[in-house]
Amino acid sequence: MVQVAVAGVGGWGKNLARNYFQIPDCSLKFICDLDQRKLDQMRGLVPGTRTTSRFEDLLKDPDLDAIVIATPASTHYALCKAALRAGKDVYVEKPFVLFAIQAQELIKIAEDERRILMVGHLLLYHPVVGRIKQMVDSNELGDIYYVYNQRVNLGTVRGDENALWSFAPHDISVILHLLGLDPTDVTARGQSYLQPGIEDVVFVTLNFNQRSMAHIHISWLDPHKIRKLTIVGSKKMVVFDDLEGTEKLRIYDKSAEHTTDYNTFAEYITIRFGDIIIPHVKVDEPLRLECQHFLDCVRERRRPLSDGRDGLRVVKVLEAAQRSLEKNGAPVPIAPTF
Ligand SMILES: NC(=O)c1ccc[n+]([C@@H]2O[C@H](COP(=O)([O-])OP(=O)(O)OC[C@H]3O[C@@H](n4cnc5c(N)ncnc54)[C@H](O)[C@@H]3O)[C@@H](O)[C@H]2O)c1
């Protein structure tokens, strides 16, 4: 039985605590939060679980296997480092850390200490993303020309980070996962309307090998609620709309092709209109699947799908996008991650 603690039981951490409490073969031993009221509110949801406001209590418990960190991003580096050094396996929420150099250090510590390190890139555990990944890898979509994603809402405005760091880790992780590539450069433009220096809306463009490109639009100041990913391939196109109830995935059997047998320019490119297919994908709760994956990795000493290196790739893109934002949209190159 894996013994787990959840540190930070605020807006998101309480969902993680609920899942670890409910999953069989897992014991939620502690919840930890600096805010005593948060701990009091959780008591009824996770009865029998010990509560503490001291992170050190988790580190000192020799029977505790793993620590799940769902505190604000600025605290991730120090808490992860302390947990790994204390010999605990670690799951840390997105964004992994604020600087690539911190990510590299944590990856090294995890390797030296032979600890599991997983980053909460939730959408990689979404069954629809899994299905799209199979289509990309089997070349069903052909060459991926471009991808765009909108994650906008009139929603929770954060004071500790901008919309880029708050939302884009999800989109970046999915795009890198699907393309299996790191971008060569990033541009980002955004604007702060509600709080000085904290962008409410950001438009990010990632370039891959001078060929594929991806565009991400994120905002917490928008009249629409949209979470939609579109992928345009040379053979087929795909739309993943996460706000749809059951019809989240649409496959458009459409493309534009060059022909060899043509007389005029109009005949040179043929547009093909095929069927639109809505496959049934069983959508189990991605968060439950993500928690289960972490526990499986802890038990079987396996490398998580969203391991530290995956976290590093995403942080490098975020860092570059932040720099581009500060340089008014100038392209910022990204060195490959090995
Ligand atoms: N995967 C997702 O879809 C998703 C969704 C929302 C938030 N998140 C991530 O989860 C993390 C937390 O976000 P949130 O919205 O729950 O924030 P929050 O502010 O609601 O909660 C954070 C909690 O951490 C506690 N805390 C701060 N420092 C601590 C410390 N040193 N030890 C113990 N507790 C401490 C705070 O008291 C607070 O209760 C962030 O990294 C955020 O990006 C992920």
Tab-separated table of C-alpha atoms and ligand atoms in Angstrom:
chain	number	residue	atom	x	y	z
A	1	MET	CA	0.000	0.000	0.000
A	2	VAL	CA	1.585	3.289	-1.113
A	3	GLN	CA	1.487	5.941	1.611
A	4	VAL	CA	0.943	9.425	0.227
A	5	ALA	CA	0.737	12.982	1.573
A	6	VAL	CA	-0.773	15.950	-0.246
A	7	ALA	CA	0.846	19.335	0.481
A	8	GLY	CA	-1.364	22.304	-0.389
A	9	VAL	CA	-5.096	21.603	-0.207
A	10	GLY	CA	-6.353	24.789	-1.828
A	11	GLY	CA	-8.509	25.026	-4.933
A	12	TRP	CA	-6.756	22.206	-6.796
A	13	GLY	CA	-4.980	20.234	-4.069
A	14	LYS	CA	-8.297	19.252	-2.502
A	15	ASN	CA	-9.150	17.355	-5.714
A	16	LEU	CA	-5.844	15.514	-5.540
A	17	ALA	CA	-6.434	14.676	-1.859
A	18	ARG	CA	-9.948	13.372	-2.674
A	19	ASN	CA	-8.560	11.098	-5.379
A	20	TYR	CA	-5.705	9.703	-3.283
A	21	PHE	CA	-8.166	9.135	-0.442
A	22	GLN	CA	-10.515	7.165	-2.716
A	23	ILE	CA	-8.066	5.081	-4.761
A	24	PRO	CA	-7.721	1.531	-3.408
A	25	ASP	CA	-4.190	0.312	-2.584
A	26	CYS	CA	-3.241	3.841	-1.547
A	27	SER	CA	-3.299	5.379	1.895
A	28	LEU	CA	-3.609	9.154	2.181
A	29	LYS	CA	-1.599	9.518	5.375
A	30	PHE	CA	-1.316	13.314	5.636
A	31	ILE	CA	-2.691	16.484	4.237
A	32	CYS	CA	-0.533	19.537	4.831
A	33	ASP	CA	-1.338	23.225	4.421
A	34	LEU	CA	-0.063	26.435	5.993
A	35	ASP	CA	-3.676	27.555	6.293
A	36	GLN	CA	-5.410	25.844	9.223
A	37	ARG	CA	-8.869	26.698	7.830
A	38	LYS	CA	-8.140	24.707	4.657
A	39	LEU	CA	-7.173	21.719	6.793
A	40	ASP	CA	-10.335	22.061	8.873
A	41	GLN	CA	-12.495	22.214	5.722
A	42	MET	CA	-10.897	19.002	4.431
A	43	ARG	CA	-11.458	16.895	7.547
A	44	GLY	CA	-14.919	15.697	6.537
A	45	LEU	CA	-13.747	14.816	2.995
A	46	VAL	CA	-10.775	12.681	4.018
A	47	PRO	CA	-11.741	11.261	7.439
A	48	GLY	CA	-8.947	9.631	9.411
A	49	THR	CA	-6.177	11.457	7.490
A	50	ARG	CA	-3.649	13.308	9.666
A	51	THR	CA	-3.384	17.057	9.179
A	52	THR	CA	-0.344	19.262	9.652
A	53	SER	CA	0.814	22.745	8.784
A	54	ARG	CA	4.479	21.687	8.928
A	55	PHE	CA	5.914	20.272	5.684
A	56	GLU	CA	8.820	18.924	7.794
A	57	ASP	CA	6.422	16.422	9.389
A	58	LEU	CA	6.050	14.748	5.984
A	59	LEU	CA	9.808	14.633	5.441
A	60	LYS	CA	10.443	13.062	8.844
A	61	ASP	CA	7.904	10.244	8.508
A	62	PRO	CA	9.928	7.145	7.513
A	63	ASP	CA	6.831	5.246	6.330
A	64	LEU	CA	5.646	7.916	3.917
A	65	ASP	CA	6.480	6.920	0.320
A	66	ALA	CA	5.397	9.908	-1.744
A	67	ILE	CA	4.549	13.600	-1.501
A	68	VAL	CA	2.113	15.329	-3.836
A	69	ILE	CA	2.819	19.069	-4.058
A	70	ALA	CA	-0.073	21.369	-4.987
A	71	THR	CA	1.153	24.637	-3.503
A	72	PRO	CA	1.703	27.866	-5.515
A	73	ALA	CA	4.290	27.590	-8.304
A	74	SER	CA	6.848	29.807	-6.535
A	75	THR	CA	7.163	27.203	-3.746
A	76	HIS	CA	7.544	24.109	-5.977
A	77	TYR	CA	11.331	24.178	-6.304
A	78	ALA	CA	12.118	24.329	-2.576
A	79	LEU	CA	9.446	21.812	-1.559
A	80	CYS	CA	10.373	19.340	-4.327
A	81	LYS	CA	14.034	19.574	-3.452
A	82	ALA	CA	13.413	18.957	0.244
A	83	ALA	CA	11.090	16.016	-0.505
A	84	LEU	CA	13.501	14.342	-2.960
A	85	ARG	CA	16.412	14.838	-0.564
A	86	ALA	CA	14.344	13.216	2.188
A	87	GLY	CA	13.982	10.140	-0.053
A	88	LYS	CA	10.353	10.681	-1.062
A	89	ASP	CA	8.878	10.150	-4.513
A	90	VAL	CA	7.368	13.409	-5.714
A	91	TYR	CA	4.432	14.510	-7.811
A	92	VAL	CA	4.395	18.266	-8.384
A	93	GLU	CA	1.674	20.329	-9.978
A	94	LYS	CA	2.214	22.371	-13.103
A	95	PRO	CA	4.085	24.625	-13.681
A	96	PHE	CA	6.916	22.357	-12.512
A	97	VAL	CA	9.159	25.284	-11.454
A	98	LEU	CA	9.810	28.849	-12.585
A	99	PHE	CA	13.262	28.389	-14.145
A	100	ALA	CA	14.757	25.661	-16.351
A	101	ILE	CA	17.894	25.634	-14.209
A	102	GLN	CA	15.776	24.632	-11.194
A	103	ALA	CA	14.137	21.846	-13.224
A	104	GLN	CA	17.552	20.513	-14.261
A	105	GLU	CA	18.721	20.458	-10.658
A	106	LEU	CA	15.612	18.596	-9.462
A	107	ILE	CA	15.924	16.022	-12.278
A	108	LYS	CA	19.523	15.388	-11.214
A	109	ILE	CA	18.582	14.991	-7.553
A	110	ALA	CA	15.768	12.577	-8.451
A	111	GLU	CA	18.175	10.516	-10.562
A	112	ASP	CA	20.877	10.496	-7.866
A	113	GLU	CA	18.372	9.547	-5.162
A	114	ARG	CA	16.546	7.084	-7.486
A	115	ARG	CA	13.256	8.812	-6.793
A	116	ILE	CA	10.197	9.076	-9.019
A	117	LEU	CA	9.549	12.642	-10.141
A	118	MET	CA	6.307	13.410	-11.940
A	119	VAL	CA	4.851	16.734	-13.089
A	120	GLY	CA	1.082	17.332	-13.186
A	121	HIS	CA	0.578	17.673	-16.936
A	122	LEU	CA	-3.000	16.541	-16.561
A	123	LEU	CA	-4.022	16.517	-20.216
A	124	LEU	CA	-1.466	13.846	-21.100
A	125	TYR	CA	-3.727	11.500	-19.129
A	126	HIS	CA	-6.866	12.566	-20.978
A	127	PRO	CA	-8.176	9.592	-23.000
A	128	VAL	CA	-8.904	11.851	-26.000
A	129	VAL	CA	-5.287	13.069	-26.054
A	130	GLY	CA	-4.197	9.417	-25.892
A	131	ARG	CA	-6.385	8.661	-28.900
A	132	ILE	CA	-5.028	11.611	-30.891
A	133	LYS	CA	-1.463	10.567	-30.040
A	134	GLN	CA	-2.162	7.115	-31.528
A	135	MET	CA	-3.444	8.784	-34.705
A	136	VAL	CA	-0.369	11.024	-34.961
A	137	ASP	CA	2.075	8.178	-34.308
A	138	SER	CA	0.400	5.837	-36.822
A	139	ASN	CA	0.539	8.636	-39.441
A	140	GLU	CA	-3.254	8.575	-39.798
A	141	LEU	CA	-3.220	12.388	-39.875
A	142	GLY	CA	-0.176	12.529	-42.181
A	143	ASP	CA	2.423	15.248	-41.581
A	144	ILE	CA	1.282	17.648	-38.885
A	145	TYR	CA	1.134	21.058	-40.520
A	146	TYR	CA	-0.101	23.138	-37.614
A	147	VAL	CA	-1.953	23.051	-34.292
A	148	TYR	CA	-3.903	25.734	-32.464
A	149	ASN	CA	-5.460	25.793	-29.073
A	150	GLN	CA	-7.779	28.156	-27.239
A	151	ARG	CA	-8.126	28.038	-23.453
A	152	VAL	CA	-10.175	31.100	-22.554
A	153	ASN	CA	-12.804	31.926	-19.969
A	154	LEU	CA	-14.018	34.665	-17.689
A	155	GLY	CA	-12.482	32.835	-14.755
A	156	THR	CA	-10.273	32.878	-11.712
A	157	VAL	CA	-7.787	35.736	-11.974
A	158	ARG	CA	-4.516	34.915	-10.207
A	159	GLY	CA	-2.340	37.501	-8.508
A	160	ASP	CA	0.810	35.364	-8.225
A	161	GLU	CA	1.284	34.444	-11.910
A	162	ASN	CA	0.091	35.536	-15.345
A	163	ALA	CA	-2.274	33.646	-17.657
A	164	LEU	CA	0.727	32.205	-19.516
A	165	TRP	CA	2.158	30.385	-16.488
A	166	SER	CA	-1.275	29.536	-15.127
A	167	PHE	CA	-2.882	27.980	-18.228
A	168	ALA	CA	-0.317	27.391	-20.975
A	169	PRO	CA	1.555	24.486	-19.275
A	170	HIS	CA	-1.431	22.326	-20.245
A	171	ASP	CA	-1.409	23.385	-23.890
A	172	ILE	CA	2.364	23.303	-24.275
A	173	SER	CA	2.632	19.833	-22.736
A	174	VAL	CA	-0.032	18.439	-25.072
A	175	ILE	CA	1.482	20.023	-28.187
A	176	LEU	CA	5.018	18.787	-27.395
A	177	HIS	CA	3.632	15.340	-26.576
A	178	LEU	CA	1.629	15.061	-29.792
A	179	LEU	CA	4.348	16.386	-32.092
A	180	GLY	CA	7.143	14.553	-30.251
A	181	LEU	CA	9.343	17.580	-30.910
A	182	ASP	CA	10.758	20.565	-29.051
A	183	PRO	CA	10.120	23.963	-30.633
A	184	THR	CA	13.061	25.816	-32.127
A	185	ASP	CA	11.725	29.241	-31.161
A	186	VAL	CA	8.801	30.918	-29.435
A	187	THR	CA	7.076	34.261	-29.770
A	188	ALA	CA	4.504	35.633	-27.342
A	189	ARG	CA	2.516	38.826	-27.019
A	190	GLY	CA	0.115	39.680	-24.257
A	191	GLN	CA	-1.427	42.459	-22.250
A	192	SER	CA	-2.203	43.267	-18.596
A	193	TYR	CA	-5.537	44.987	-18.053
A	194	LEU	CA	-6.537	44.076	-14.491
A	195	GLN	CA	-3.242	44.067	-12.563
A	196	PRO	CA	-0.011	45.782	-13.598
A	197	GLY	CA	2.609	43.342	-14.891
A	198	ILE	CA	0.317	40.278	-14.838
A	199	GLU	CA	-0.854	39.448	-18.368
A	200	ASP	CA	-4.538	38.496	-18.585
A	201	VAL	CA	-4.352	37.454	-22.224
A	202	VAL	CA	-1.424	35.926	-24.108
A	203	PHE	CA	-0.966	34.709	-27.684
A	204	VAL	CA	1.959	32.298	-28.072
A	205	THR	CA	3.399	30.828	-31.286
A	206	LEU	CA	5.771	27.861	-31.309
A	207	ASN	CA	7.835	26.974	-34.381
A	208	PHE	CA	9.138	23.465	-34.984
A	209	ASN	CA	11.948	22.812	-37.480
A	210	GLN	CA	10.808	25.633	-39.796
A	211	ARG	CA	7.833	23.435	-40.707
A	212	SER	CA	5.128	22.670	-38.121
A	213	MET	CA	3.778	25.461	-35.996
A	214	ALA	CA	1.459	25.799	-33.002
A	215	HIS	CA	-0.534	28.721	-31.716
A	216	ILE	CA	-1.938	29.059	-28.191
A	217	HIS	CA	-4.443	31.685	-27.058
A	218	ILE	CA	-4.960	31.886	-23.315
A	219	SER	CA	-7.021	34.317	-21.284
A	220	TRP	CA	-8.998	34.591	-18.066
A	221	LEU	CA	-10.687	37.741	-19.414
A	222	ASP	CA	-12.887	36.551	-22.248
A	223	PRO	CA	-16.642	36.282	-22.826
A	224	HIS	CA	-16.325	32.716	-24.174
A	225	LYS	CA	-15.535	29.540	-22.340
A	226	ILE	CA	-13.459	27.546	-24.822
A	227	ARG	CA	-11.040	24.655	-24.465
A	228	LYS	CA	-10.471	23.519	-27.991
A	229	LEU	CA	-7.523	22.015	-29.851
A	230	THR	CA	-7.391	21.793	-33.654
A	231	ILE	CA	-4.760	19.813	-35.531
A	232	VAL	CA	-4.324	20.123	-39.270
A	233	GLY	CA	-2.466	17.245	-40.897
A	234	SER	CA	-1.670	16.510	-44.514
A	235	LYS	CA	-4.176	13.625	-44.576
A	236	LYS	CA	-6.801	14.429	-41.912
A	237	MET	CA	-7.746	17.107	-39.426
A	238	VAL	CA	-8.841	16.684	-35.815
A	239	VAL	CA	-10.726	18.813	-33.290
A	240	PHE	CA	-10.724	18.076	-29.545
A	241	ASP	CA	-13.368	20.105	-27.726
A	242	ASP	CA	-13.015	19.376	-24.016
A	243	LEU	CA	-16.227	21.193	-23.130
A	244	GLU	CA	-18.344	18.799	-25.200
A	245	GLY	CA	-20.050	16.147	-23.111
A	246	THR	CA	-19.628	12.957	-25.127
A	247	GLU	CA	-18.563	14.140	-28.586
A	248	LYS	CA	-15.187	15.534	-27.586
A	249	LEU	CA	-13.277	14.289	-30.626
A	250	ARG	CA	-14.082	14.917	-34.311
A	251	ILE	CA	-11.950	13.557	-37.104
A	252	TYR	CA	-12.319	15.375	-40.413
A	253	ASP	CA	-11.314	13.188	-43.327
A	254	LYS	CA	-10.434	16.263	-45.348
A	255	SER	CA	-7.253	17.478	-46.915
A	256	ALA	CA	-5.708	19.454	-49.713
A	257	GLU	CA	-3.352	17.566	-52.024
A	258	HIS	CA	-1.066	18.334	-54.933
A	259	THR	CA	-1.842	16.390	-58.090
A	260	THR	CA	0.688	15.372	-60.697
A	261	ASP	CA	-1.813	15.339	-63.549
A	262	TYR	CA	-2.939	18.942	-64.091
A	263	ASN	CA	-3.365	21.497	-66.839
A	264	THR	CA	-4.155	24.648	-64.884
A	265	PHE	CA	-3.071	25.987	-61.504
A	266	ALA	CA	-6.637	25.480	-60.205
A	267	GLU	CA	-6.258	21.740	-60.883
A	268	TYR	CA	-2.827	21.588	-59.214
A	269	ILE	CA	-4.281	21.496	-55.690
A	270	THR	CA	-7.242	19.225	-55.058
A	271	ILE	CA	-9.444	19.666	-52.020
A	272	ARG	CA	-10.762	16.394	-50.651
A	273	PHE	CA	-13.976	16.439	-48.598
A	274	GLY	CA	-14.486	13.147	-46.744
A	275	ASP	CA	-16.535	12.093	-43.730
A	276	ILE	CA	-16.559	13.662	-40.309
A	277	ILE	CA	-16.208	10.887	-37.741
A	278	ILE	CA	-17.027	11.217	-34.042
A	279	PRO	CA	-15.427	8.157	-32.446
A	280	HIS	CA	-16.571	6.970	-29.067
A	281	VAL	CA	-13.803	7.544	-26.533
A	282	LYS	CA	-14.482	6.414	-22.977
A	283	VAL	CA	-13.546	9.476	-20.962
A	284	ASP	CA	-12.616	8.409	-17.433
A	285	GLU	CA	-11.725	11.303	-15.127
A	286	PRO	CA	-8.244	12.422	-16.313
A	287	LEU	CA	-7.264	13.423	-12.764
A	288	ARG	CA	-8.053	9.923	-11.458
A	289	LEU	CA	-6.005	8.396	-14.299
A	290	GLU	CA	-3.139	10.786	-13.550
A	291	CYS	CA	-3.121	9.925	-9.828
A	292	GLN	CA	-3.289	6.209	-10.653
A	293	HIS	CA	-0.343	6.596	-13.045
A	294	PHE	CA	1.755	8.216	-10.305
A	295	LEU	CA	0.946	5.390	-7.893
A	296	ASP	CA	1.772	2.756	-10.543
A	297	CYS	CA	5.112	4.457	-11.201
A	298	VAL	CA	5.902	4.567	-7.476
A	299	ARG	CA	5.000	0.909	-7.039
A	300	GLU	CA	6.741	-0.379	-10.170
A	301	ARG	CA	9.643	2.159	-10.139
A	302	ARG	CA	8.670	3.263	-13.656
A	303	ARG	CA	9.383	6.562	-15.344
A	304	PRO	CA	6.178	8.652	-15.535
A	305	LEU	CA	4.861	9.841	-18.870
A	306	SER	CA	5.129	13.410	-17.552
A	307	ASP	CA	8.473	12.993	-15.798
A	308	GLY	CA	10.936	15.718	-14.795
A	309	ARG	CA	12.318	15.961	-18.336
A	310	ASP	CA	8.849	16.561	-19.711
A	311	GLY	CA	8.439	19.235	-17.036
A	312	LEU	CA	11.769	20.792	-18.080
A	313	ARG	CA	10.708	20.944	-21.760
A	314	VAL	CA	7.544	22.811	-20.811
A	315	VAL	CA	9.356	25.201	-18.446
A	316	LYS	CA	11.862	26.029	-21.197
A	317	VAL	CA	9.003	27.025	-23.495
A	318	LEU	CA	7.337	29.051	-20.725
A	319	GLU	CA	10.609	30.818	-19.910
A	320	ALA	CA	11.194	31.637	-23.582
A	321	ALA	CA	7.599	32.812	-24.018
A	322	GLN	CA	7.944	35.031	-20.936
A	323	ARG	CA	11.128	36.553	-22.387
A	324	SER	CA	9.388	37.127	-25.714
A	325	LEU	CA	6.465	38.793	-23.902
A	326	GLU	CA	8.924	41.143	-22.223
A	327	LYS	CA	10.572	41.881	-25.619
A	328	ASN	CA	7.262	42.754	-27.272
A	329	GLY	CA	6.955	39.528	-29.231
A	330	ALA	CA	10.541	39.094	-30.427
A	331	PRO	CA	11.313	35.427	-31.287
A	332	VAL	CA	13.265	33.647	-28.547
A	333	PRO	CA	15.228	30.511	-29.555
A	334	ILE	CA	15.047	27.319	-27.490
A	335	ALA	CA	17.921	24.854	-27.172
A	336	PRO	CA	16.849	21.210	-27.538
A	337	THR	CA	16.354	19.116	-24.385
A	338	PHE	CA	18.211	15.787	-24.313
B	1	LIG	N1	-3.737	20.519	-13.086
B	1	LIG	C1	-4.647	21.461	-13.097
B	1	LIG	O1	-5.587	21.460	-13.886
B	1	LIG	C2	-4.539	22.573	-12.094
B	1	LIG	C3	-5.647	23.387	-11.830
B	1	LIG	C4	-5.508	24.411	-10.901
B	1	LIG	C5	-4.302	24.624	-10.267
B	1	LIG	N2	-3.234	23.813	-10.554
B	1	LIG	C6	-1.924	24.030	-9.900
B	1	LIG	O2	-2.000	23.614	-8.537
B	1	LIG	C7	-1.160	24.438	-7.733
B	1	LIG	C8	-2.024	25.069	-6.628
B	1	LIG	O3	-3.005	25.854	-7.237
B	1	LIG	P1	-4.363	26.243	-6.455
B	1	LIG	O4	-5.233	26.879	-7.445
B	1	LIG	O5	-4.848	25.077	-5.673
B	1	LIG	O6	-3.792	27.358	-5.449
B	1	LIG	P2	-4.417	27.811	-4.039
B	1	LIG	O7	-3.785	29.107	-3.730
B	1	LIG	O8	-5.904	27.686	-4.078
B	1	LIG	O9	-3.892	26.698	-3.019
B	1	LIG	C9	-2.540	26.580	-2.655
B	1	LIG	C10	-2.498	26.114	-1.201
B	1	LIG	O10	-1.132	25.837	-0.860
B	1	LIG	C11	-0.946	26.261	0.497
B	1	LIG	N3	0.492	26.451	0.734
B	1	LIG	C12	1.277	27.471	0.289
B	1	LIG	N4	2.555	27.250	0.668
B	1	LIG	C13	2.573	26.085	1.370
B	1	LIG	C14	3.600	25.340	2.010
B	1	LIG	N5	4.868	25.749	2.027
B	1	LIG	N6	3.246	24.188	2.645
B	1	LIG	C15	1.959	23.759	2.647
B	1	LIG	N7	0.948	24.438	2.060
B	1	LIG	C16	1.261	25.577	1.422
B	1	LIG	C17	-1.789	27.517	0.621
B	1	LIG	O11	-2.104	27.792	1.968
B	1	LIG	C18	-3.020	27.142	-0.208
B	1	LIG	O12	-4.030	26.545	0.573
B	1	LIG	C19	-0.535	25.472	-8.672
B	1	LIG	O13	0.717	24.997	-9.081
B	1	LIG	C20	-1.508	25.496	-9.844
B	1	LIG	O14	-0.931	25.902	-11.059
B	1	LIG	C21	-3.347	22.800	-11.425
